[in-house]
CSV table of C-alpha atoms in Angstrom, one decimal:
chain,number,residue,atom,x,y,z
Q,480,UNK,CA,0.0,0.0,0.0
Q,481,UNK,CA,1.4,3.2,-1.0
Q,482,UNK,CA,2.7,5.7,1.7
Q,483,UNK,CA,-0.5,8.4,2.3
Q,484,UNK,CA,0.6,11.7,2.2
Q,485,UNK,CA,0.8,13.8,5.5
Q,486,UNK,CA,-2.6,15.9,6.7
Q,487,UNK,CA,-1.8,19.7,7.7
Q,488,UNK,CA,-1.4,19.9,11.3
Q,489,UNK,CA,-5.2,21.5,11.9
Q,490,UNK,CA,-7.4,19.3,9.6
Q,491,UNK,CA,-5.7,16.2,11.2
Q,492,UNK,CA,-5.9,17.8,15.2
Q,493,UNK,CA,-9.9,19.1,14.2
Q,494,UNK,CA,-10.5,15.6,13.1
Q,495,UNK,CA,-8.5,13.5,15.6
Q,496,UNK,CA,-10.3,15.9,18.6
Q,497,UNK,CA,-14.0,14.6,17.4
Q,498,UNK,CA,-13.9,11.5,19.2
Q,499,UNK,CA,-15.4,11.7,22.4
Q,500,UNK,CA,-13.3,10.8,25.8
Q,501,UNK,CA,-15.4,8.0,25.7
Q,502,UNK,CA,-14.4,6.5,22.8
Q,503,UNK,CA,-10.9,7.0,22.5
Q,504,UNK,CA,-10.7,5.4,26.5
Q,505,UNK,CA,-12.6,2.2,25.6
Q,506,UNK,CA,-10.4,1.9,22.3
Q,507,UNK,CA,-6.9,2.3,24.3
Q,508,UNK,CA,-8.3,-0.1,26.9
Q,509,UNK,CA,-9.5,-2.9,24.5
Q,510,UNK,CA,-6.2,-2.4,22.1
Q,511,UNK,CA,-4.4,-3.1,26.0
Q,512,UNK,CA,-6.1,-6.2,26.0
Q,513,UNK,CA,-5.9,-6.0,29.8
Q,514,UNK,CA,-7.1,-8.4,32.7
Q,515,UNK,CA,-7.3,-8.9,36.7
Q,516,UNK,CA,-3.5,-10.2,36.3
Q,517,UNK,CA,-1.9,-8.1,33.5
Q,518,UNK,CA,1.5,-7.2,34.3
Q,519,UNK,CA,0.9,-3.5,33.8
Q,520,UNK,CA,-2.4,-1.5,34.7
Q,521,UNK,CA,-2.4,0.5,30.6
Q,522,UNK,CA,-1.7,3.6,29.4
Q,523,UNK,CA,-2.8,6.8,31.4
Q,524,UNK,CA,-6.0,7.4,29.6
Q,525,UNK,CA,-7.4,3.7,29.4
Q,526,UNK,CA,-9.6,4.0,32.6
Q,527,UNK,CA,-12.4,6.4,33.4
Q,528,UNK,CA,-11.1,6.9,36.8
Q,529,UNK,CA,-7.1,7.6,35.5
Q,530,UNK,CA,-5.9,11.3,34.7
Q,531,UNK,CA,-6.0,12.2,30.9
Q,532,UNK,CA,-3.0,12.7,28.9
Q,533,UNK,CA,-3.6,15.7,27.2
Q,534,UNK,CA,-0.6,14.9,24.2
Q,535,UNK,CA,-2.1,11.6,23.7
Q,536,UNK,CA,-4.6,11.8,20.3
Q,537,UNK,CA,-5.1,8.3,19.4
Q,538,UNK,CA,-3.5,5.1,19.8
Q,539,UNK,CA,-3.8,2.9,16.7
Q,540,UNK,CA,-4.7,-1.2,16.7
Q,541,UNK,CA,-2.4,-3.6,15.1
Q,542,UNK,CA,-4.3,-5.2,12.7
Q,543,UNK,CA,-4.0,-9.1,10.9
Q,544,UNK,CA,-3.4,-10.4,14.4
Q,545,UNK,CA,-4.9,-12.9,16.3
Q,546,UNK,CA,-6.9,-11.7,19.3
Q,547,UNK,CA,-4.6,-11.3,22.3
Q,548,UNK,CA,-4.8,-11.7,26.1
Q,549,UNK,CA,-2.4,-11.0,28.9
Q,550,UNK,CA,-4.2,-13.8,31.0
Q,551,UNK,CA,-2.5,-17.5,30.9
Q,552,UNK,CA,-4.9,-19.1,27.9
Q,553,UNK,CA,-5.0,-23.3,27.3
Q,554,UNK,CA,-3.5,-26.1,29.7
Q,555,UNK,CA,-0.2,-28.5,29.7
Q,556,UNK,CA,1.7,-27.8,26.7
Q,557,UNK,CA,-0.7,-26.0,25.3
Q,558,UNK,CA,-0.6,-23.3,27.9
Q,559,UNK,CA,0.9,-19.5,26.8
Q,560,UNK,CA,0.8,-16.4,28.8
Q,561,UNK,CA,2.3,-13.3,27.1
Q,562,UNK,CA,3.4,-10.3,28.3
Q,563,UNK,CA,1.8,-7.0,26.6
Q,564,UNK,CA,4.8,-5.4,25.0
Q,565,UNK,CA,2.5,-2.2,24.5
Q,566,UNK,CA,3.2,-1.1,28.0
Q,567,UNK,CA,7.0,-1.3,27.9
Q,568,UNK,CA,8.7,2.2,28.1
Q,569,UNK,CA,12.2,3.4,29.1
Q,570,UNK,CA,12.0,2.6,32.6
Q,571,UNK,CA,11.0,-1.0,32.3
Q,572,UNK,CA,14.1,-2.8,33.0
Q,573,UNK,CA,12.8,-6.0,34.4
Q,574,UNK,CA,8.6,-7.2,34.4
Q,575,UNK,CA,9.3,-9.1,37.4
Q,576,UNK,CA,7.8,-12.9,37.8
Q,577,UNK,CA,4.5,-12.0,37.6
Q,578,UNK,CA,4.4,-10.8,34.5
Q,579,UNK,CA,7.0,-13.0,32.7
Q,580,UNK,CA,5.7,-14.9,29.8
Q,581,UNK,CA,4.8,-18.7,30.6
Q,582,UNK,CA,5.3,-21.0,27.4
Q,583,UNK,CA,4.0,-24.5,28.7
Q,584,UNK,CA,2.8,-24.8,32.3
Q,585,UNK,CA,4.1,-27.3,34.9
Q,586,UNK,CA,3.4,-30.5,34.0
Q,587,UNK,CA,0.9,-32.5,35.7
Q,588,UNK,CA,2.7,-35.3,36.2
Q,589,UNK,CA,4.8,-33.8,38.5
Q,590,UNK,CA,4.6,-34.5,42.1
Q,591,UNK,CA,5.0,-31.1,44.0
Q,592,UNK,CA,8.2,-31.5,45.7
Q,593,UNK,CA,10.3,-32.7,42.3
Q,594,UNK,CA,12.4,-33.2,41.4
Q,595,UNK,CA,14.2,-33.2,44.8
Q,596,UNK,CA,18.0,-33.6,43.7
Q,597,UNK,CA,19.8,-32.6,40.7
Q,598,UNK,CA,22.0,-36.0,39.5
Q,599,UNK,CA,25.1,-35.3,37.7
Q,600,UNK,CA,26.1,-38.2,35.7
Q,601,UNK,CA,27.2,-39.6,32.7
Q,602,UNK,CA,30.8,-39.8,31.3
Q,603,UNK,CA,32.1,-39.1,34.8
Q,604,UNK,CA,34.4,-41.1,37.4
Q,605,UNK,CA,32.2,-40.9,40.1
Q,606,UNK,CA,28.2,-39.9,39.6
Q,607,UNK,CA,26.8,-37.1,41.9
Q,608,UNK,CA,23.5,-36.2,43.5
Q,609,UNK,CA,22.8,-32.8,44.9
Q,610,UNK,CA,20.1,-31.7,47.1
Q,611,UNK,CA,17.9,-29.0,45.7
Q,612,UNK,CA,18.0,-27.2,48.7
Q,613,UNK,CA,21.8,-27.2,48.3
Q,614,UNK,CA,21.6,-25.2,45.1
Q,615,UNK,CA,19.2,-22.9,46.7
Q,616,UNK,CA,21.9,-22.2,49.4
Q,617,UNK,CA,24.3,-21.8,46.8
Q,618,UNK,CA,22.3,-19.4,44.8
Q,619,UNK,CA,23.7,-16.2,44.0
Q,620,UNK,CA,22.5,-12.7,41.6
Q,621,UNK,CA,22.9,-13.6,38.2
Q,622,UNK,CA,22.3,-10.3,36.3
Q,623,UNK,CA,19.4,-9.3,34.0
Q,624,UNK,CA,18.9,-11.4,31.1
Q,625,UNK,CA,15.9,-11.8,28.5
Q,626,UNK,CA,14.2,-14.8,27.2
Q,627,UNK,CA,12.3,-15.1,24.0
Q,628,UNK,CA,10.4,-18.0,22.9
Q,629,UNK,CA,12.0,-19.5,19.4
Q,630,UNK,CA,8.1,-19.5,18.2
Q,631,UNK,CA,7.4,-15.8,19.2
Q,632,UNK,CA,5.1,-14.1,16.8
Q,633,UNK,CA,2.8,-12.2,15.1
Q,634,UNK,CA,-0.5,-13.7,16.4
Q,635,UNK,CA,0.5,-13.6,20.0
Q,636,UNK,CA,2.1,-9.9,19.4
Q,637,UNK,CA,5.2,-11.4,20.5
Q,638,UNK,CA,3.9,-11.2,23.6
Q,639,UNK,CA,6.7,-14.5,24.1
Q,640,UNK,CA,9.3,-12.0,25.4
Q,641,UNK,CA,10.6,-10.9,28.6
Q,642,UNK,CA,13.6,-9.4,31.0
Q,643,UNK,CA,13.4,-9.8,34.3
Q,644,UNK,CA,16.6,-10.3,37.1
Q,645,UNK,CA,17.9,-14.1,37.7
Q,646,UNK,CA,19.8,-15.5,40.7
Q,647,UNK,CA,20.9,-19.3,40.7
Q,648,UNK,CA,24.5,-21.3,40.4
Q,649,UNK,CA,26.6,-21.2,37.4
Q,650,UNK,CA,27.0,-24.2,35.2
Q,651,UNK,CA,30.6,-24.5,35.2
Q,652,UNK,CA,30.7,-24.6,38.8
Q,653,UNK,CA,28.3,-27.3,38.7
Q,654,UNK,CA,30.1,-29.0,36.5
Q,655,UNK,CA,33.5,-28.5,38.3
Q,656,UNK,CA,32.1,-30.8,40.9
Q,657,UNK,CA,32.5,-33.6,38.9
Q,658,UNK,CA,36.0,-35.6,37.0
Q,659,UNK,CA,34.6,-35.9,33.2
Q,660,UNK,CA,36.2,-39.4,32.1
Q,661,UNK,CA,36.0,-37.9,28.4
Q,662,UNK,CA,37.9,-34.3,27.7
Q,663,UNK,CA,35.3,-34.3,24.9
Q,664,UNK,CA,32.4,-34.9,26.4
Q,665,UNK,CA,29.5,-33.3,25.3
Q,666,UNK,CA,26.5,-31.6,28.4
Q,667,UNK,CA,23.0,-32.8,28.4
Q,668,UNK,CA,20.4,-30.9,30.3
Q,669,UNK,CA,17.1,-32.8,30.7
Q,670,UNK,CA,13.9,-31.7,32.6
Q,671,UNK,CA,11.0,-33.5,33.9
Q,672,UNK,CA,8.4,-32.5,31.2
Q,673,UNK,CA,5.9,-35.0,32.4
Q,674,UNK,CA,2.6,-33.9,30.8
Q,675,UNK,CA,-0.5,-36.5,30.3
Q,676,UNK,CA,-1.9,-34.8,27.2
Q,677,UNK,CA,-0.5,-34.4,24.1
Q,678,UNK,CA,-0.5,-31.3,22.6
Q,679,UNK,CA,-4.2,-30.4,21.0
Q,680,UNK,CA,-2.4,-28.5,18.3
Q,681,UNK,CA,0.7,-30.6,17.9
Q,682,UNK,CA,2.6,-27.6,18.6
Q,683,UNK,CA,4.3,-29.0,21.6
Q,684,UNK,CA,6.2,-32.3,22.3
Q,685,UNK,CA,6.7,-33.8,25.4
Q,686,UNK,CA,10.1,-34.3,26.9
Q,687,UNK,CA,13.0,-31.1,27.3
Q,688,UNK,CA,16.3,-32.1,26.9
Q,689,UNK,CA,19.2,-29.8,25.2
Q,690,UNK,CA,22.9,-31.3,24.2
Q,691,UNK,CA,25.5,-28.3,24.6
Q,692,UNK,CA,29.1,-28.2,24.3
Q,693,UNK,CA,30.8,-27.3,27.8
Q,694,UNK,CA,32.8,-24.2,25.7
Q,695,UNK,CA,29.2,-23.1,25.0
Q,696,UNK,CA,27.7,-23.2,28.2
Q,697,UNK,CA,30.6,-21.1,29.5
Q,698,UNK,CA,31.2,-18.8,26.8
Q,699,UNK,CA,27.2,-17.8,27.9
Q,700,UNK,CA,27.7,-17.6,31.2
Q,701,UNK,CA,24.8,-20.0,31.3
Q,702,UNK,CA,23.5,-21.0,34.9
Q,703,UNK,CA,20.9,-22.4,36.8
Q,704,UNK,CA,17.8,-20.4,38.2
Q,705,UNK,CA,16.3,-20.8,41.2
Q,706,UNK,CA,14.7,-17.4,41.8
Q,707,UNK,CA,13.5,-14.7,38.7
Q,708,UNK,CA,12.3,-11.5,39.8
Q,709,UNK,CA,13.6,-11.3,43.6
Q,710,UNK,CA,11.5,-14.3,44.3
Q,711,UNK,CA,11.7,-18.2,44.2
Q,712,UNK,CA,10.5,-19.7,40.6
Q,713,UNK,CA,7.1,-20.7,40.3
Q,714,UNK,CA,6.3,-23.8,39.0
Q,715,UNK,CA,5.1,-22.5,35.7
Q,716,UNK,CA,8.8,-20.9,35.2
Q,717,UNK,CA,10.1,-24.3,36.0
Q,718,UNK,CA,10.8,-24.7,39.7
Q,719,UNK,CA,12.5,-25.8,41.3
Q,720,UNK,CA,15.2,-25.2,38.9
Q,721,UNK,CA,15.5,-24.1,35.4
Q,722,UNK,CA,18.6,-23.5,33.2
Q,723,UNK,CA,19.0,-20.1,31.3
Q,724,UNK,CA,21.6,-19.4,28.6
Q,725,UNK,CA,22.0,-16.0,28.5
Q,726,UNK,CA,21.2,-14.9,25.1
Q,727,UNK,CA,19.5,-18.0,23.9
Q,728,UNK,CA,16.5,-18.7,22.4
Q,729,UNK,CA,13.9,-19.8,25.5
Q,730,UNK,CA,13.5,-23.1,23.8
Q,731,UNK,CA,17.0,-24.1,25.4
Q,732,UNK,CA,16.2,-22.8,29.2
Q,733,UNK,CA,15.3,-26.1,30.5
Q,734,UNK,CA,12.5,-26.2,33.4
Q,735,UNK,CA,12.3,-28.4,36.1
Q,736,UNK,CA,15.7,-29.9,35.6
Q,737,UNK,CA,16.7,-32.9,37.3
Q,738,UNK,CA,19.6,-34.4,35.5
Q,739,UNK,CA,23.3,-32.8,33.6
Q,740,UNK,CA,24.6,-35.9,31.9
Q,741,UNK,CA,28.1,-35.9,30.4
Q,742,UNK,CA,27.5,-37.5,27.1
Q,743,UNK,CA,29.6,-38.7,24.0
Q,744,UNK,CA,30.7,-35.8,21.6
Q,745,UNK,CA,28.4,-38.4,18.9
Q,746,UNK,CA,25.9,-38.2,20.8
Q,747,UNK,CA,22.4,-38.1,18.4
Q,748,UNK,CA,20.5,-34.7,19.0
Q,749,UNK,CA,17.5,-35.1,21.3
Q,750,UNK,CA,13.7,-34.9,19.7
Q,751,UNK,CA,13.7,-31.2,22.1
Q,752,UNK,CA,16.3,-30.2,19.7
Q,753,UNK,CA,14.8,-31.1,16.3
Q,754,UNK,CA,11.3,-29.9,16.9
Q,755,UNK,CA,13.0,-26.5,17.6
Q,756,UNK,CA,15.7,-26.9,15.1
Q,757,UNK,CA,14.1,-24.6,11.9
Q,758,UNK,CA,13.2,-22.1,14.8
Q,759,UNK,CA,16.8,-21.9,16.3
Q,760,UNK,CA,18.6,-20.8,12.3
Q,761,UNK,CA,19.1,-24.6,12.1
Q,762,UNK,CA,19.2,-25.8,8.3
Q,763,UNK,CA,17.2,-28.6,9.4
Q,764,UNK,CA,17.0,-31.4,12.0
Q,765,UNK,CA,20.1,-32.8,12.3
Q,766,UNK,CA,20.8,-36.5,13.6
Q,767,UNK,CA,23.6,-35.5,16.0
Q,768,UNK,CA,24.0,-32.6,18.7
Q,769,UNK,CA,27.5,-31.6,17.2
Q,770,UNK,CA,25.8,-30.8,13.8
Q,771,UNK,CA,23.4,-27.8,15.9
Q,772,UNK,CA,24.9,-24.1,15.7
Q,773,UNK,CA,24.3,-22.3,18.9
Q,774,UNK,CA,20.8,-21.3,19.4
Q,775,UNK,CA,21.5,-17.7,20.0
Q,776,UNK,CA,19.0,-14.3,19.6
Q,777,UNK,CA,20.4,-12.4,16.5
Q,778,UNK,CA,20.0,-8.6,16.4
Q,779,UNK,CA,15.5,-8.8,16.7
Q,780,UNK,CA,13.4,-5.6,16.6
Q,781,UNK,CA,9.7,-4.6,16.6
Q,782,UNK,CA,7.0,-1.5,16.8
Q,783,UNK,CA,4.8,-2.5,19.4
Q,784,UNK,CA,2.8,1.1,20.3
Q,785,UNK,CA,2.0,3.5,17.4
Q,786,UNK,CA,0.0,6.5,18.2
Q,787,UNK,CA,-0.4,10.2,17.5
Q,788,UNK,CA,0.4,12.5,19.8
Q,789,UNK,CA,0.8,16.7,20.0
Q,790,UNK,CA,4.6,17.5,19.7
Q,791,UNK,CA,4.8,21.1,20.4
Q,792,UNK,CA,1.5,21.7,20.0
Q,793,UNK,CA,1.0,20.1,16.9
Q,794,UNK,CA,0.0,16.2,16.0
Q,795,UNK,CA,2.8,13.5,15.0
Q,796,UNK,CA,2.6,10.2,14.7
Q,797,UNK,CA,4.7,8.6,17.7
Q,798,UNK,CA,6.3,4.7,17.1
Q,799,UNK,CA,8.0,2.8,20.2
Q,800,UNK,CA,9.0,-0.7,20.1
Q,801,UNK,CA,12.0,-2.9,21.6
Q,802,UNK,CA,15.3,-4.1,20.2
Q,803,UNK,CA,17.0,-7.3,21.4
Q,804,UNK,CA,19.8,-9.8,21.0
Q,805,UNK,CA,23.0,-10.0,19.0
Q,806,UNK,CA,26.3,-9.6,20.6
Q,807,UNK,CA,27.1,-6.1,21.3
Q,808,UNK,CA,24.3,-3.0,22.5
Q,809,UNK,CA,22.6,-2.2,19.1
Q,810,UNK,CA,22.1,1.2,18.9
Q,811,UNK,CA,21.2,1.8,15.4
Q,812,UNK,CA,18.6,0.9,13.5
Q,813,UNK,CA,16.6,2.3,10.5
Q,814,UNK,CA,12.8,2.2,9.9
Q,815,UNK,CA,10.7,1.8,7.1
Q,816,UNK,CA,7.1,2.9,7.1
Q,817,UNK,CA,5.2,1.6,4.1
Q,818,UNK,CA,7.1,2.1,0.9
Q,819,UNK,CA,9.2,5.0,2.3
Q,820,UNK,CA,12.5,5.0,2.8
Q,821,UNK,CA,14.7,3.7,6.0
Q,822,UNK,CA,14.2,7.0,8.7
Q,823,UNK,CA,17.4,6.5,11.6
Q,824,UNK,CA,15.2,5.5,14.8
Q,825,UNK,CA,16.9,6.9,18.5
Q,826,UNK,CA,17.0,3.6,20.6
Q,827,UNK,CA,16.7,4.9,24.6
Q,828,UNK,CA,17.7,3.1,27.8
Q,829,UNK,CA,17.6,0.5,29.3
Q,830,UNK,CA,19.9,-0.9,26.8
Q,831,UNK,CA,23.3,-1.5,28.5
Q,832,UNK,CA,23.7,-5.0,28.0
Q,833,UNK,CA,22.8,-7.8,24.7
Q,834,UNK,CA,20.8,-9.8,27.2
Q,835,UNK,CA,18.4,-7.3,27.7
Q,836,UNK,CA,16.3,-5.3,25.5
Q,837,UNK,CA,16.4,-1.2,24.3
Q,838,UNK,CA,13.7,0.9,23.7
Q,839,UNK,CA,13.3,3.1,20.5
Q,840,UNK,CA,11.2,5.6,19.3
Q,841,UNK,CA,10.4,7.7,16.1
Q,842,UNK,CA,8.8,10.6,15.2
Q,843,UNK,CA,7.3,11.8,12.0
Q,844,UNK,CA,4.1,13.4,10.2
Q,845,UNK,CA,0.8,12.2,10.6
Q,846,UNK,CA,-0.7,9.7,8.3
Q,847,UNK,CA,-4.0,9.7,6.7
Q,848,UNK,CA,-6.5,7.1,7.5
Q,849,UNK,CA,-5.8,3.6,6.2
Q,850,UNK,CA,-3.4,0.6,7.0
Q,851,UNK,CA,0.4,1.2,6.9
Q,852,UNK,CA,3.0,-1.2,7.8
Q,853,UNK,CA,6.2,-0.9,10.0
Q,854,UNK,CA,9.5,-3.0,9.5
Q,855,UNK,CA,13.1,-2.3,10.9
Q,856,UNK,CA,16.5,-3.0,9.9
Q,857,UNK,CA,20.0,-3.0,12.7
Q,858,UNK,CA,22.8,-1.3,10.7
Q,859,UNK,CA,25.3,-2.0,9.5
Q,860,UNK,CA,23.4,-4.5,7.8
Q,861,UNK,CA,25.7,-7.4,8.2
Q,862,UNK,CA,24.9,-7.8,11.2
Q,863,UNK,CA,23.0,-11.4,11.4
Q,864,UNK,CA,19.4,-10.2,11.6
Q,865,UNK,CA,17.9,-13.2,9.5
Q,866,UNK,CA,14.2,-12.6,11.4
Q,867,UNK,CA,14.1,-9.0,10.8
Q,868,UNK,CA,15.1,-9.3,7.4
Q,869,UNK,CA,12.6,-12.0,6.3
Q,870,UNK,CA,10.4,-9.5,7.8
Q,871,UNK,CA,9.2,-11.8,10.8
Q,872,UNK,CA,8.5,-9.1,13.2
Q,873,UNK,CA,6.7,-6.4,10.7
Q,874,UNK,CA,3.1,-5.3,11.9
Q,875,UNK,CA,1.0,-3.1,10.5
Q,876,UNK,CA,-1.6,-0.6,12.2
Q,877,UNK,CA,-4.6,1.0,11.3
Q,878,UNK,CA,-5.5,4.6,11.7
Q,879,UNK,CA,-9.2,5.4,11.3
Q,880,UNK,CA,-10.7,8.1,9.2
């Protein structure tokens, strides 16, 4: 759809202004999607009882989506809660537990109190069994990191993403607890992913399980959470203990773990590992672990709030969104809004680290009524960016006439 051309600043205020207060409040509340247990109470204006904001004009809906819900929707493997990336601004540095999306809830065949020990085993001279308790003792802060789900997209507004601060017990030191009896030796982490039902969808396979080299593991910093958010896990998030890789795709942050076994540097890849193998930038399920490339985050951006807005007294059309992953702070990016060319964007704080996420924002003139689409590029354009360059994370929003 070709770009509209730009209203003059007191047609487009005249005809923004004949909505009611009504009507703009129940349209910023339903685009909020909001319930008894979001993780953030909505914009300023979305309640009759909340103070106006006098700048805000409209806000406008992404369209082509599915319906979306803060609130924890389906069961077992099945079960997704998302995190409304709407509400994000330069002060959110971490959503806290709460909020944090949920991507498969705890299993149901899991007893309350398991797994009770962590076994480390495998191709080592003498096998090991610690308490959980013991790692909880041992825990220790960990740093802010993000997750993102390998299947995060447009229908669930990639509401699959979230920061928040981790404590728990590095890897390596776990590790260092043990003699490996092979120099090559490969780490498997398995979970107890003990679900009854099948996926409805056949989304979701039972079992978790993730071969890693130890270089890998280290180079990450990767470690084991037992607390997210200042307080203990929940069992949704994988309690009593759940591995994070710091800048990983989720699909590798095992929950509930219960065994690190040193295996063979042949060792086949696990079924966890193909089902998420096109996800992870694999070329396709391969038969052994060695063949997998690590399943990092590459340089990912997206609009998630577009609106208009008065700007010295006059209205503009206000993006925000969120950059993530990659290797290094990105702090340059380039938008392109419809057919137009690539506009710099300014990314804000929080970012100060690749394991969390930046906030950007852009400013321009105010569109006429119709659909226009958003996409992003990181610059320089090498940098790996396959999913922003396939244009996985481009949405498109609506402004009314």
């Amino acid at each position: 759809m070709p770009r509209r051309p730009p209203e003059d600043a007191p047609t487009a205020e005249r005809r923004i202004r004949r909505r009611d207060a009504f009507g703009a409040a129940l349209s910023a509340l339903v685009w909020a999607c909001g319930g008894d247990d979001a993780p953030f109470a909505g914009p300023a204006d979305a309640g009759p009882d909340a103070p106006a904001d006098p700048s805000l004009l409209a806000r406008h809906t992404f369209v082509g989506e599915a319906p979306f819900s803060v609130t924890k929707v389906g069961r077992g493997l099945d079960a997704r809660k998302r995190l409304d990336l709407g509400e994000i601004d330069t002060t959110t540095t971490d959503v806290g537990a709460d909020a944090f999306f949920v991507r498969t809830e705890a299993p149901d065949g899991l007893p309350p109190n398991e797994p009770a020990f962590l076994a480390l085993g495998g191709l080592v001279s003498q096998p090991l069994s610690i308490p959980m308790g013991e790692l909880v003792r041992d825990t220790r802060p960990m740093g802010t990191h993000l997750l993102e789900c390998s299947g995060n997209t447009r229908d669930g507004a990639f509401g699959l993403l979230s920061v928040t601060a981790w404590e728990g017990v590095l890897v390596a030191d776990l590790l260092a607890k043990v003699s490996s009896t092979d120099p090559g030796a490969r780490v498997l982490v398995s979970g107890r992913d003990d679900h009854s039902a099948p996926s409805e969808g056949g989304h979701s396979q039972k079992g978790a399980s993730w071969i890693f080299s130890r270089a890998d593991l280290v180079r990450a910093g990767a470690f084991l959470a037992t607390k997210m958010g200042g307080r203990p896990l929940t069992r949704d998030h994988g309690a009593p203990a759940r591995l994070v890789v710091p800048g990983w795709y989720g699909c590798t942050a095992i929950k509930w773990v219960d065994t690190i076994t040193l295996v063979p540097d042949d060792a086949p890849a696990t079924d966890h590992m193909k089902e998420f193998a096109l996800r992870t930038h694999q070329h396709y399920a391969f038969d052994l672990a060695r063949e997998y490339s690590p399943a990092a985050l590459e340089v990912s951006a997206v609009c998630t709030r577009a609106e208009t807005r008065l700007v010295d007294g006059k209205p503009r059309l206000r993006l925000r969104g969120l950059v993530w992953g990659g290797t290094s702070v990105t702090t340059l990016l380039r938008l392109f809004l419809d057919e137009g060319g690539g506009d710099p964007v300014t990314v804000r704080a929080p970012a100060a680290h690749p394991t969390t996420w930046g906030v950007w924002e852009w400013t321009g003139p105010v569109l006429g009524p119709g659909r226009h689409t958003v996409r992003l590029r990181a610059e320089p354009i090498e940098v790996p960016q396959r999913r922003l360059k396939s244009g996985h994370y481009t949405r498109t929003f609506e402004v009314s006439g």
